[in-house]
Coordinates of C-alpha atoms in Angstrom, one line a residue:
M1 CA 10.2 28.8 19.0
T2 CA 11.4 27.2 15.9
I3 CA 9.2 24.1 15.3
T4 CA 11.8 21.5 14.1
P5 CA 11.5 18.9 11.3
L6 CA 12.2 16.2 13.8
A7 CA 9.6 17.7 16.2
T8 CA 6.9 18.1 13.5
A9 CA 7.2 14.2 12.0
I10 CA 7.1 13.0 15.8
D11 CA 3.9 14.9 16.7
K12 CA 2.2 13.2 13.6
L13 CA 3.2 10.0 15.5
T14 CA 0.9 7.4 17.3
E15 CA 0.9 6.9 20.9
I16 CA 2.2 3.5 20.1
Q17 CA 4.8 4.7 17.4
K18 CA 6.0 7.8 19.9
R19 CA 6.8 5.1 22.8
A20 CA 9.3 3.3 20.3
V21 CA 10.7 6.7 19.1
E22 CA 10.9 7.5 22.9
W23 CA 12.2 4.5 24.0
D24 CA 15.4 5.3 25.5
N25 CA 18.3 2.6 26.9
G26 CA 17.5 -1.2 27.2
P27 CA 16.7 -4.0 24.8
L28 CA 13.0 -3.5 22.6
L29 CA 11.4 -5.6 19.7
V30 CA 8.7 -4.0 17.9
L31 CA 6.5 -5.9 15.9
A32 CA 5.7 -4.1 13.2
G33 CA 3.4 -4.9 10.4
P34 CA 3.1 -4.5 6.6
G35 CA 1.6 -0.4 6.2
S36 CA 2.6 0.4 10.0
G37 CA 5.0 3.3 9.8
K38 CA 7.9 1.2 11.1
T39 CA 10.8 3.0 8.9
Q40 CA 9.2 6.5 9.9
V41 CA 9.9 5.0 13.3
L42 CA 13.1 4.0 13.1
T43 CA 14.9 7.3 11.4
C44 CA 12.9 9.6 14.0
R45 CA 14.3 7.2 16.5
I46 CA 17.4 7.5 15.2
A47 CA 17.2 11.4 14.7
R48 CA 15.8 11.9 18.2
L49 CA 19.0 9.8 19.9
L50 CA 21.5 12.4 17.8
D51 CA 19.4 15.8 18.3
N52 CA 19.3 15.3 21.9
A53 CA 22.9 14.4 22.3
R54 CA 24.1 17.4 20.1
D55 CA 27.1 18.4 22.3
K56 CA 28.5 14.2 22.0
N57 CA 29.9 12.6 19.1
F58 CA 28.9 9.0 19.6
R59 CA 27.4 7.4 16.5
V60 CA 24.0 5.2 16.1
L61 CA 24.3 2.3 14.2
A62 CA 21.7 0.9 11.8
L63 CA 21.4 -2.4 10.2
T64 CA 19.0 -3.4 7.2
F65 CA 19.0 -5.5 4.2
T66 CA 19.3 -3.4 1.2
N67 CA 21.6 -0.6 0.1
K68 CA 18.2 1.7 -1.1
A69 CA 16.5 0.7 2.1
A70 CA 19.8 2.1 4.2
D71 CA 19.5 5.4 1.5
E72 CA 16.5 6.2 2.1
M73 CA 16.7 5.9 6.2
K74 CA 19.8 8.2 5.5
G75 CA 18.0 10.5 3.8
R76 CA 15.2 10.8 6.2
V77 CA 17.7 11.3 9.1
A78 CA 18.9 14.4 7.2
S79 CA 15.8 16.0 6.9
L80 CA 15.0 14.9 10.1
V81 CA 18.0 16.6 11.8
P82 CA 20.4 18.5 8.9
G83 CA 23.8 18.4 10.1
L84 CA 23.7 14.9 12.1
E85 CA 23.3 12.9 9.6
D86 CA 27.1 11.9 9.5
R87 CA 26.5 10.2 12.9
A88 CA 24.1 7.9 11.8
N89 CA 26.4 4.8 10.9
I90 CA 23.6 3.2 8.6
G91 CA 24.2 0.5 6.5
T92 CA 23.5 -2.9 5.1
F93 CA 25.1 -5.8 7.3
H94 CA 27.6 -6.9 4.7
S95 CA 28.6 -3.0 4.1
F96 CA 28.7 -2.6 7.6
C97 CA 31.4 -5.7 8.1
A98 CA 33.2 -4.5 4.7
Q99 CA 33.7 -1.2 6.9
I100 CA 35.0 -3.3 9.9
L101 CA 37.3 -5.3 8.0
R102 CA 38.7 -2.5 6.7
Q103 CA 39.3 -0.8 9.2
H104 CA 40.5 -3.6 11.6
G105 CA 41.1 -6.8 9.5
V106 CA 44.7 -6.2 9.6
H107 CA 44.8 -8.4 12.7
L108 CA 43.4 -11.7 10.5
G109 CA 46.0 -11.1 7.8
I110 CA 43.5 -8.9 5.8
K111 CA 44.8 -5.6 4.2
P112 CA 42.0 -2.5 3.6
D113 CA 41.9 -2.6 0.3
F114 CA 40.2 -6.3 -0.8
A115 CA 38.3 -6.8 -3.4
I116 CA 34.8 -8.3 -2.9
Y117 CA 33.9 -11.3 -5.4
S118 CA 30.1 -11.2 -5.4
L119 CA 29.8 -13.0 -8.9
D120 CA 29.2 -16.9 -8.9
T121 CA 31.8 -17.1 -12.0
D122 CA 34.6 -15.3 -10.2
R123 CA 34.5 -17.3 -7.4
Q124 CA 34.5 -20.7 -9.0
A125 CA 37.5 -19.1 -11.2
V126 CA 39.2 -18.6 -7.8
L127 CA 38.3 -22.5 -6.8
E128 CA 39.2 -23.4 -10.3
D129 CA 42.9 -21.7 -9.8
A130 CA 43.3 -22.8 -6.5
L131 CA 42.8 -26.6 -7.4
L132 CA 44.5 -26.8 -10.9
A133 CA 48.1 -25.1 -8.7
A134 CA 47.2 -27.7 -6.0
A135 CA 46.8 -30.7 -8.4
A136 CA 50.1 -29.7 -10.2
R137 CA 51.8 -29.9 -7.1
G138 CA 50.8 -33.4 -6.6
E139 CA 47.6 -32.8 -4.0
S140 CA 44.6 -35.7 -4.4
V141 CA 42.4 -32.6 -6.1
S142 CA 41.2 -32.1 -9.5
K143 CA 39.6 -28.8 -11.6
G144 CA 35.9 -30.7 -10.9
D145 CA 36.4 -30.5 -7.1
V146 CA 34.6 -26.4 -8.2
K147 CA 31.2 -28.5 -7.2
L148 CA 32.2 -28.1 -4.1
L149 CA 31.7 -24.2 -3.7
G150 CA 28.0 -24.8 -3.0
L151 CA 29.2 -27.0 0.3
I152 CA 31.9 -24.1 1.7
D153 CA 29.1 -21.5 0.8
R154 CA 26.7 -23.3 3.1
M155 CA 29.7 -24.2 5.7
K156 CA 30.2 -20.2 5.7
A157 CA 27.0 -18.9 6.1
R158 CA 27.2 -21.0 9.4
L159 CA 30.4 -19.3 10.1
I160 CA 32.3 -22.7 9.9
D161 CA 35.7 -21.9 9.2
P162 CA 38.1 -24.5 7.3
A163 CA 39.3 -25.2 11.0
N164 CA 36.1 -26.6 12.2
A165 CA 35.1 -27.7 9.3
P166 CA 36.1 -31.5 9.8
K167 CA 33.8 -31.4 12.9
A168 CA 31.0 -30.0 11.0
L169 CA 31.5 -32.7 8.4
A170 CA 31.5 -35.3 10.7
Q171 CA 28.9 -37.2 8.7
Y172 CA 30.5 -37.0 5.0
K173 CA 32.8 -40.1 4.1
N174 CA 34.7 -37.3 2.0
A175 CA 34.7 -34.8 4.8
E176 CA 38.6 -35.0 4.8
H177 CA 38.6 -34.0 1.1
V178 CA 36.3 -31.3 1.3
T179 CA 38.3 -29.6 4.2
A180 CA 41.5 -29.6 1.8
V181 CA 39.5 -27.9 -1.1
Y182 CA 38.0 -25.3 1.4
E183 CA 41.3 -24.8 2.8
L184 CA 42.5 -24.0 -1.0
Y185 CA 40.0 -22.2 -1.8
E186 CA 40.4 -19.6 1.6
E187 CA 44.2 -19.5 0.8
E188 CA 43.4 -18.1 -2.7
L189 CA 41.2 -15.5 -1.6
R190 CA 43.6 -14.6 0.9
R191 CA 46.7 -14.3 -1.8
L192 CA 44.4 -12.9 -3.8
N193 CA 43.3 -10.7 -1.2
A194 CA 39.5 -10.8 -1.7
L195 CA 36.6 -11.8 0.5
D196 CA 33.3 -13.4 -1.2
F197 CA 29.8 -12.2 0.7
N198 CA 29.8 -14.8 3.2
S199 CA 33.6 -14.1 3.7
L200 CA 32.8 -10.6 5.0
I201 CA 30.5 -11.5 7.9
L202 CA 32.4 -14.8 8.6
E203 CA 35.5 -12.5 9.1
A204 CA 33.6 -9.6 10.7
H205 CA 32.6 -12.7 13.7
R206 CA 36.1 -13.6 13.8
L207 CA 37.5 -10.5 14.4
A208 CA 34.7 -9.9 17.1
V209 CA 35.2 -13.3 18.9
T210 CA 39.2 -13.2 18.4
F211 CA 39.5 -9.8 19.9
P212 CA 36.8 -8.7 22.0
A213 CA 38.4 -5.3 22.9
L214 CA 37.3 -4.3 18.9
A215 CA 33.5 -5.4 20.0
E216 CA 34.1 -3.1 23.0
R217 CA 35.2 0.1 20.7
Y218 CA 32.3 -0.3 19.1
R219 CA 29.9 -0.6 22.1
R220 CA 31.4 2.3 23.3
S221 CA 31.6 4.4 20.1
H222 CA 27.9 3.1 19.1
P223 CA 26.0 3.1 22.0
F224 CA 23.2 2.5 20.3
W225 CA 22.2 -0.4 17.8
L226 CA 18.9 -0.5 15.5
I227 CA 18.3 -3.5 13.2
D228 CA 15.3 -3.5 10.8
E229 CA 13.9 -6.3 9.3
F230 CA 15.2 -8.3 12.0
Q231 CA 12.7 -11.3 10.8
D232 CA 15.3 -11.8 8.1
T233 CA 18.5 -12.0 10.0
N234 CA 19.9 -15.2 10.0
S235 CA 22.2 -17.2 12.2
A236 CA 25.7 -15.7 10.8
Q237 CA 23.9 -12.3 11.0
Y238 CA 22.3 -13.1 14.5
R239 CA 25.5 -14.6 15.8
L240 CA 27.4 -11.6 14.6
I241 CA 25.2 -9.1 16.4
R242 CA 26.0 -11.2 19.6
A243 CA 29.3 -11.5 19.6
L244 CA 29.8 -7.5 18.8
A245 CA 26.8 -7.0 22.0
G246 CA 29.1 -9.2 24.2
A247 CA 27.3 -10.6 27.7
D248 CA 26.3 -7.0 28.7
F249 CA 25.2 -4.6 25.9
K250 CA 22.0 -4.4 25.4
N251 CA 20.6 -1.5 23.7
V252 CA 19.5 -3.0 21.2
F253 CA 16.3 -2.3 19.6
C254 CA 15.0 -4.6 16.5
V255 CA 12.2 -4.1 14.4
A256 CA 10.5 -7.0 12.7
D257 CA 7.5 -8.8 11.6
D258 CA 7.2 -12.5 12.3
D259 CA 4.4 -12.9 9.2
Q260 CA 6.9 -11.5 6.5
I261 CA 9.4 -14.4 7.1
I262 CA 10.3 -15.2 3.7
Y263 CA 13.8 -16.0 3.4
Q264 CA 13.5 -19.2 5.1
W265 CA 16.1 -21.0 2.5
N266 CA 18.8 -18.1 3.7
G267 CA 18.5 -19.1 7.3
A268 CA 15.8 -16.5 8.3
S269 CA 13.5 -18.4 11.4
F270 CA 10.9 -17.2 14.0
R271 CA 13.5 -18.8 16.3
H272 CA 15.8 -15.5 16.0
I273 CA 12.9 -13.5 17.4
L274 CA 12.1 -16.0 20.0
A275 CA 16.3 -15.6 20.9
F276 CA 16.8 -12.3 20.7
L277 CA 13.5 -11.8 23.5
K278 CA 15.3 -14.2 25.6
D279 CA 19.4 -13.6 24.9
F280 CA 18.8 -9.7 25.5
S281 CA 15.7 -9.7 27.8
A282 CA 13.6 -7.4 25.7
E283 CA 10.8 -6.3 26.1
A284 CA 8.2 -5.8 23.2
I285 CA 5.2 -3.6 21.3
Q286 CA 3.4 -3.8 18.3
L287 CA 2.2 -1.2 15.7
P288 CA -0.5 -3.1 14.4
T289 CA -2.5 -0.4 12.3
N290 CA -1.7 -0.7 8.7
Y291 CA -2.2 2.5 7.0
R292 CA -1.0 1.5 3.5
C293 CA -4.0 -1.1 2.6
P294 CA -8.1 -0.5 2.3
P295 CA -9.9 -2.3 5.3
A296 CA -10.8 -5.3 2.6
I297 CA -7.2 -6.2 2.4
V298 CA -6.3 -5.9 5.9
D299 CA -9.0 -8.2 6.8
A300 CA -8.3 -11.0 3.9
A301 CA -4.3 -10.7 5.3
N302 CA -5.3 -11.1 8.9
K303 CA -7.4 -14.4 8.1
L304 CA -5.0 -16.0 6.2
V305 CA -1.9 -15.7 8.4
A306 CA -4.3 -16.6 11.5
Y307 CA -3.5 -20.1 9.8
N308 CA 0.2 -20.0 10.5
A309 CA 1.0 -21.4 14.1
Q310 CA 4.8 -19.7 13.9
R311 CA 3.7 -16.2 15.2
S312 CA 4.5 -14.4 18.4
D313 CA 2.3 -15.0 21.3
N314 CA -0.5 -13.0 22.1
K315 CA -0.4 -10.8 18.9
T316 CA -2.9 -8.5 17.9
P317 CA -4.3 -8.9 14.7
L318 CA -4.0 -6.1 11.6
I319 CA -5.7 -2.6 12.6
A320 CA -7.4 -1.0 9.3
G321 CA -5.9 2.6 9.6
K322 CA -6.3 3.9 5.9
T323 CA -9.1 6.5 5.3
N324 CA -7.9 8.0 2.1
L325 CA -9.5 5.7 -0.2
R326 CA -9.9 6.8 -3.7
Y327 CA -12.3 3.6 -5.0
P328 CA -15.0 2.0 -4.0
A329 CA -15.0 -0.8 -1.5
E330 CA -16.0 -3.4 -4.0
Q331 CA -12.9 -3.1 -6.6
H332 CA -10.4 -2.9 -3.6
I333 CA -10.2 -6.5 -4.0
Q334 CA -10.9 -8.0 -7.4
L335 CA -11.0 -11.9 -8.9
R336 CA -9.9 -13.3 -12.1
K337 CA -10.4 -16.8 -13.3
F338 CA -8.7 -17.6 -16.8
A339 CA -8.9 -21.1 -18.9
N340 CA -5.0 -21.7 -18.7
E341 CA -1.4 -19.6 -18.0
E342 CA -1.7 -18.3 -21.5
L343 CA -5.1 -16.5 -21.4
E344 CA -4.1 -15.3 -17.8
A345 CA -1.2 -13.2 -18.8
H346 CA -3.2 -12.5 -22.2
G347 CA -6.4 -11.0 -20.3
I348 CA -4.3 -9.1 -17.3
A349 CA -2.0 -7.5 -19.8
E350 CA -4.9 -6.3 -21.8
E351 CA -6.5 -4.9 -18.8
I352 CA -3.1 -3.2 -17.5
A353 CA -3.0 -1.8 -20.9
R354 CA -7.0 -0.3 -20.6
R355 CA -5.8 1.3 -17.7
G356 CA -3.7 3.8 -19.9
K357 CA -0.1 4.9 -19.4
A358 CA -0.9 7.5 -16.7
E359 CA -0.9 4.3 -14.1
W360 CA 1.5 1.6 -15.7
G361 CA 3.5 3.2 -13.1
E362 CA 2.1 2.1 -9.9
I363 CA 1.4 -1.3 -11.4
A364 CA 3.2 -4.2 -10.2
V365 CA 2.3 -7.8 -11.2
L366 CA 3.6 -10.3 -8.4
G367 CA 4.5 -14.2 -9.0
R368 CA 5.8 -16.8 -7.0
T369 CA 8.3 -17.9 -10.2
R370 CA 10.2 -16.3 -12.3
A371 CA 8.3 -18.2 -15.3
L372 CA 5.2 -16.8 -14.6
L373 CA 6.5 -13.2 -15.2
E374 CA 8.4 -13.9 -17.9
R375 CA 5.2 -14.8 -19.8
M376 CA 3.8 -11.8 -18.7
Y377 CA 6.4 -9.9 -19.4
A378 CA 5.8 -11.2 -23.1
A379 CA 2.0 -10.6 -22.9
L380 CA 2.7 -6.9 -22.0
Q381 CA 5.3 -6.1 -24.5
A382 CA 2.4 -7.6 -27.4
Q383 CA 0.1 -4.8 -25.6
Q384 CA 2.7 -2.3 -26.0
V385 CA 2.8 -1.5 -22.4
Q386 CA 6.3 -0.2 -21.3
A387 CA 7.3 -2.9 -18.6
M388 CA 10.0 -4.3 -16.5
L389 CA 11.0 -7.4 -14.9
A390 CA 12.7 -6.4 -12.0
Q391 CA 15.7 -8.4 -10.7
R392 CA 18.6 -8.1 -8.9
R393 CA 22.0 -7.9 -11.3
D394 CA 25.2 -8.1 -9.8
D395 CA 27.2 -7.4 -13.2
F396 CA 26.8 -5.1 -15.7
L397 CA 25.6 -6.6 -18.9
S398 CA 27.5 -4.0 -21.7
A399 CA 30.7 -4.6 -23.0
E400 CA 31.8 -0.9 -22.0
F401 CA 31.0 -1.1 -18.2
R402 CA 32.5 -4.7 -18.1
W403 CA 35.3 -3.0 -19.0
L404 CA 35.5 0.1 -17.3
V405 CA 35.0 -1.8 -13.9
A406 CA 37.5 -3.9 -14.8
F407 CA 40.2 -1.6 -15.9
L408 CA 39.9 0.3 -12.4
T409 CA 39.9 -2.9 -10.4
Q410 CA 43.2 -3.8 -12.5
L411 CA 44.7 -0.2 -11.0
A412 CA 43.7 -1.4 -7.9
R413 CA 44.9 -5.0 -8.2
P414 CA 47.9 -4.3 -10.5
L415 CA 48.9 -8.2 -10.7
D416 CA 45.3 -9.8 -10.8
K417 CA 45.7 -11.9 -14.1
R418 CA 42.2 -13.2 -14.5
N419 CA 40.8 -10.0 -14.2
F420 CA 43.1 -8.5 -16.3
E421 CA 42.0 -11.5 -19.3
I422 CA 38.4 -9.4 -18.8
V423 CA 40.2 -5.9 -19.3
V424 CA 41.4 -7.0 -22.4
S425 CA 38.6 -9.2 -23.6
A426 CA 36.1 -6.6 -22.6
F427 CA 37.8 -4.0 -24.9
N428 CA 38.3 -5.7 -27.7
R429 CA 34.3 -6.4 -27.9
V430 CA 34.0 -2.5 -27.5
C431 CA 36.8 -1.3 -29.8
G432 CA 36.6 -4.3 -32.4
I433 CA 40.2 -5.5 -32.0
D434 CA 41.9 -8.5 -31.3
C435 CA 44.6 -8.5 -28.5
Q436 CA 46.1 -11.5 -26.6
A437 CA 45.6 -11.0 -23.1
D438 CA 48.6 -14.0 -22.4
Q439 CA 51.4 -12.4 -25.3
V440 CA 50.4 -8.9 -23.4
V441 CA 51.5 -11.1 -20.0
A442 CA 54.6 -12.4 -21.3
D443 CA 55.1 -9.1 -22.9
A444 CA 55.0 -7.3 -19.7
E445 CA 57.1 -9.6 -17.7
A446 CA 59.9 -10.0 -20.2
T447 CA 60.4 -6.2 -20.3
G448 CA 59.7 -5.5 -16.6
R449 CA 56.4 -3.3 -17.1
G450 CA 53.0 -3.5 -15.8
Y451 CA 50.1 -5.5 -17.2
I452 CA 48.2 -2.4 -17.6
N453 CA 50.7 -0.2 -19.4
S454 CA 51.8 -3.1 -21.8
W455 CA 48.0 -3.4 -22.9
L456 CA 47.5 -0.2 -23.3
T457 CA 50.8 -0.1 -26.1
A458 CA 49.4 -2.7 -27.5
A459 CA 45.8 -1.6 -27.5
T460 CA 47.2 1.5 -28.8
G461 CA 48.4 0.3 -31.8
L462 CA 45.6 -1.9 -33.1
A463 CA 43.0 0.6 -32.4
E464 CA 44.7 3.3 -34.2
G465 CA 41.9 5.0 -36.5
L466 CA 39.5 3.4 -35.1
P467 CA 36.0 5.5 -33.6
R468 CA 37.3 4.4 -29.9
A469 CA 40.6 4.8 -30.1
A470 CA 40.2 7.6 -28.0
L471 CA 39.0 5.6 -24.9
L472 CA 42.9 4.7 -25.0
E473 CA 43.7 8.0 -24.3
L474 CA 41.9 8.5 -21.3
A475 CA 42.3 5.5 -20.1
S476 CA 45.8 5.8 -19.7
K477 CA 45.5 8.9 -17.6
L478 CA 43.8 7.4 -15.0
V479 CA 47.3 5.3 -14.8
E480 CA 49.1 8.2 -13.9
T481 CA 46.3 9.3 -11.0
T482 CA 43.4 7.5 -9.4
T483 CA 43.0 10.6 -7.2
G484 CA 40.5 12.0 -9.3
F485 CA 38.9 8.9 -11.3
R486 CA 35.8 10.6 -10.9
T487 CA 36.3 12.8 -13.6
I488 CA 38.4 10.8 -16.0
V489 CA 35.5 8.0 -15.6
T490 CA 32.9 10.5 -16.6
K491 CA 34.5 11.7 -19.9
L492 CA 35.5 7.8 -20.4
I493 CA 31.4 7.1 -20.1
D494 CA 30.6 10.2 -22.3
A495 CA 32.3 8.7 -24.8
F496 CA 30.8 5.6 -25.3
G497 CA 28.8 7.3 -27.0
A498 CA 25.0 5.3 -26.2
T499 CA 22.4 5.9 -28.9
G500 CA 19.5 4.4 -27.1
N501 CA 18.6 3.1 -30.1
H502 CA 16.8 -0.5 -30.2
D503 CA 19.8 -2.3 -31.0
E504 CA 20.1 -5.0 -28.2
T505 CA 23.9 -4.1 -27.8
Q506 CA 23.2 -0.3 -27.6
V507 CA 20.1 -0.8 -25.0
D508 CA 22.7 -2.6 -22.8
L509 CA 24.6 0.4 -22.5
V510 CA 21.5 2.9 -21.7
E511 CA 20.6 0.7 -18.8
D512 CA 24.2 0.4 -17.7
K513 CA 24.9 4.0 -17.9
A514 CA 21.9 4.6 -16.0
A515 CA 22.5 2.4 -13.2
W516 CA 26.0 3.5 -13.2
N517 CA 24.9 7.1 -12.5
E518 CA 22.3 6.2 -9.9
L519 CA 25.3 3.9 -7.9
T520 CA 27.8 6.5 -7.9
S521 CA 25.5 9.2 -7.1
D522 CA 24.3 6.8 -4.2
I523 CA 27.9 6.3 -3.3
A524 CA 28.8 9.4 -3.3
R525 CA 25.9 11.4 -1.2
N526 CA 26.2 8.6 1.4
V527 CA 29.8 7.6 1.9
G528 CA 31.5 10.3 0.3
R529 CA 32.8 12.0 -3.2
Q530 CA 36.9 11.5 -1.9
I531 CA 36.5 7.9 -0.4
P532 CA 39.9 5.9 -2.5
L533 CA 39.3 3.9 -5.2
E534 CA 39.7 1.3 -3.1
Q535 CA 36.8 2.0 -1.3
F536 CA 35.0 2.8 -3.9
L537 CA 35.0 -0.3 -6.0
Q538 CA 34.0 -2.4 -3.0
E539 CA 31.1 0.0 -2.6
L540 CA 30.2 -0.8 -6.3
Q541 CA 30.4 -4.6 -5.2
L542 CA 28.0 -4.7 -2.7
R543 CA 25.1 -2.8 -5.0
S544 CA 23.1 -4.2 -7.4
K545 CA 23.6 -3.1 -11.1
E546 CA 19.9 -2.9 -12.4
P547 CA 18.2 0.7 -13.1
S548 CA 15.1 2.1 -11.4
P549 CA 12.4 1.7 -13.8
K550 CA 11.9 4.4 -16.1
P551 CA 8.4 6.6 -15.2
G552 CA 5.1 5.0 -16.7
T553 CA 7.1 1.4 -16.3
V554 CA 4.7 -1.9 -15.0
T555 CA 6.8 -3.8 -12.5
L556 CA 6.8 -7.2 -12.5
M557 CA 8.6 -9.1 -9.6
T558 CA 8.5 -12.1 -7.7
V559 CA 7.1 -11.8 -4.4
H560 CA 10.6 -11.7 -2.9
G561 CA 11.5 -9.2 -5.0
A562 CA 8.5 -7.5 -3.9
K563 CA 9.7 -7.4 -0.1
G564 CA 9.5 -3.5 1.8
K565 CA 8.0 -2.3 -1.8
E566 CA 4.0 -0.7 -2.0
F567 CA 2.1 -0.1 -5.2
D568 CA -1.1 1.4 -5.5
H569 CA -2.3 -1.3 -8.0
V570 CA -1.0 -5.1 -7.6
Y571 CA -2.1 -8.3 -9.3
V572 CA -1.2 -11.3 -7.9
I573 CA -0.8 -14.3 -10.7
G574 CA -0.9 -17.8 -10.3
L575 CA -2.8 -18.4 -7.2
A576 CA -3.7 -21.7 -7.4
E577 CA -3.2 -24.8 -6.0
D578 CA 1.2 -25.9 -6.9
I579 CA 1.9 -22.7 -8.0
L580 CA 1.4 -20.6 -4.4
P581 CA 1.7 -22.6 -2.7
S582 CA 4.1 -24.4 -4.2
F583 CA 4.2 -28.1 -4.8
Q584 CA 7.2 -28.7 -2.7
S585 CA 5.6 -26.8 -0.1
K586 CA 2.8 -29.5 -0.4
Q587 CA 4.8 -32.2 -0.6
K588 CA 6.1 -31.5 2.8
G589 CA 2.8 -31.2 3.9
D590 CA -0.4 -28.5 5.2
Q591 CA 0.9 -28.0 9.0
S592 CA 4.5 -27.8 7.5
A593 CA 7.8 -24.9 8.1
E594 CA 7.5 -24.7 3.9
M595 CA 3.7 -24.3 4.0
E596 CA 3.8 -21.6 6.8
E597 CA 6.2 -19.9 4.3
E598 CA 4.3 -19.7 1.3
R599 CA 0.9 -18.7 3.5
R600 CA 3.8 -15.9 4.3
N601 CA 4.9 -15.3 1.0
C602 CA 0.9 -14.6 -0.2
F603 CA 0.6 -12.2 2.9
V604 CA 3.2 -10.3 1.8
A605 CA 1.7 -10.3 -1.9
I606 CA -1.3 -8.8 -1.0
T607 CA 0.1 -6.1 1.3
R608 CA 2.1 -4.4 -0.8
T609 CA -1.3 -2.8 -2.4
K610 CA -2.3 1.0 -1.6
E611 CA -5.5 1.1 -3.3
C612 CA -6.8 -2.0 -5.8
L613 CA -5.6 -5.8 -5.7
V614 CA -6.1 -8.3 -8.4
L615 CA -5.8 -12.0 -7.5
S616 CA -5.7 -13.7 -10.7
R617 CA -5.5 -17.4 -11.3
A618 CA -5.9 -20.3 -14.1
A619 CA -8.0 -23.4 -14.5
Q620 CA -5.0 -25.2 -16.0
Y621 CA -1.1 -24.8 -15.9
R622 CA 1.0 -26.6 -18.4
G623 CA -1.7 -28.6 -19.3
W624 CA -2.7 -30.0 -15.4
R625 CA -5.8 -28.8 -13.9
K626 CA -5.2 -27.0 -10.7
A627 CA -7.4 -26.1 -7.9
P628 CA -7.9 -22.4 -6.5
S629 CA -5.3 -21.8 -4.2
R630 CA -6.0 -22.7 -0.9
F631 CA -5.1 -19.2 0.5
L632 CA -8.0 -17.6 -1.5
V633 CA -10.4 -20.1 0.8
E634 CA -8.3 -19.4 3.6
M635 CA -9.0 -15.8 2.9
G636 CA -12.7 -16.0 2.3
L637 CA -12.7 -15.3 -1.2
V638 CA -13.4 -18.7 -2.8
S639 CA -15.9 -21.4 -1.3
E640 CA -13.8 -24.1 -3.4
T641 CA -11.2 -26.3 -1.8

C-alpha cells in the first residue's frame, strides 16, 4: 500500500491537531496559540476534505489576510494532494471579493474588468476630479472637501454606503454635505469602472444581501469554509461571512488566537470571536502547545498575557513543546540596558555585527514604532551589516516600473486621462524627453486617434537616437496585441537594463525588478499564466510591491509587520514605558482595551523567536527618563516598577 504525503503529514500530528483536521461538518473554533502548527492543521484539513471527495467537484474556500500566507497554504495543499489543488479556493478576503465581483458584479453595474485603486494618491485624485466637476456645475462643494475621504473610508469600512450615510452621520451638523461628497466619489469611481480596497468588501456584501441566490450558489459550490487568523477580522469581514452563510450554513472552521489581536485600529475585536461562537453555535478546541519557542519564552509569554481580561474563558496556558534546543537555557532570554536610544541602537548593531554574516539572515529586530527602527537601520548600516527595513509597498519606486504598470493599465482602460498623465510623465523620466500629456490628448481628440497611439508617435519623434528609444518599439507591439503580454513585458524589462550599482535610481530599479519577478511568478502559479490583462492588473494591485529580503539580511520590522513570521534570533527594542506600552495606551488607563492591545503586541513580538530572544531598553528616550516597560515586570524579568 502506497503511503501518501497526506497520510504521512496527518500521522505526524498530535491527537488534538488530528481532531481539528478530521472535523467533518459543523462550525468549529480552533484557538491556536503561536507556534502551535495551525497552518499545518489548516492545510491538512483542506487536503483531507479534497482527498475524501476525489469523485466530487466541490471546492473548499479558505480565507486569510496576506497573499504570502495564501500562497504558502496553496503550496502546502499542492504537495499534500497533487492534482487536487485547483479545487482549493485559497486567498485573502480582498482577493475573494474581487473574484466574486468579477463573476457577479454586473448585477450592481460593475464591469468585470474594473480597476482597483490601492494608492491614497489615486483615490484622492478621483475625489478631487469629482469635486471640481461638481463645483463647475454649481454644486456647493469645493476641492477642499477631499479632506472628507478619511471619513468616507471609515463609513465604507463599516459597510455604510451613500444611501445609509445620512442615518450614520446623524450626529454631524454637515451630514448632508458629507453624503453629497460621498455620492460624488462613488459616482466617479463607477464612471471609471474602478473600486477602492474598502469597496471590494462593501460591494461583495451588497451582492450577498441583495441577491441571496448568489450567496446560495457559493454555499453549494464551496460547502466547506476555513478562515485563518480569524481574530484579525473586522466588522465588515465578519458581516460578509454572515451574509454569505445565510441562516442555515454552518460549515465554517475558524482558527484564531485572542492573545494576538493587534489590529484593533482596523476593527479587529475579541467580540467577533464571541459572536462567531454564538451566531454559529460553534464548538471550540485549543491547540496550546508551542513548538517554536524555548520553554523560557513560553513561560514569559504566559505570565504576560495572563494580565489581560479580554480572553476566552478557561483558556489553557501555552505548553512548551520545543525539544531541540540549540543554546543553553540562560541564553534563551537576555536583557540589555543602555543610557539612551542612540546607544541602544549602536549597542544592538554592534552585537548583531559580531554574530557574523552566517546568522544575519535569521535575525529580526522588532520595534513598536517606525522611528526606533529607522535609527536601528542607520546603526546597522554604520556597522556594515546588510539589513532591510520591511514595510508594505503599494507602488513601485522606479520610473521604469511605474511607467510599465501605467502603460498596461492604459491598454486596459484607454480613456483614463489621469493614468495617461502617469504614462507620459514616467516615460519622460525613463527616456529623458519632454512630452506634454495635455498636447497629446488634444492631438488625439482632434484626430480621433487613441491616447496611446498618439503618444507613441509623439514620443518616438522626441526619443529618436536616445538609448532607450527601443522601449517604444516594444510598447507598440503591446498595443497590437495584449493576449501574449507577458512575453513582450519580459523583453521590456530586460531593456530597462538595471546595472545594480549604488546610484539610488538604479537601486530602486533593481528592487522593483526583483519584486516584479516575485509577484508575476506568484500570480502565474496561484491564479494562472493565461489570465487576461485586466485580471492580472487586479491581482497586481492587491499585492504589496516590496521584494523579499536578500539572503544574509537582518530584517527590521514593526511588531504589526512581524505577525505570522518567525526567526531564530529576535531583538525587541524600546521596552520602556511610553514606548511599549505606548504613551497613548497609558493615557487610556492601566485596565483599558488599548493597554491590553499593547500587551498583546509584546506577546506577539516575543513569540516570533525560535532560539534566542534579546529584550532591550534605554534609560532615556528623546532626553526623557523612562522606566522599564511594565511588561518586563509582568514577565518576571525585572523587579523595577
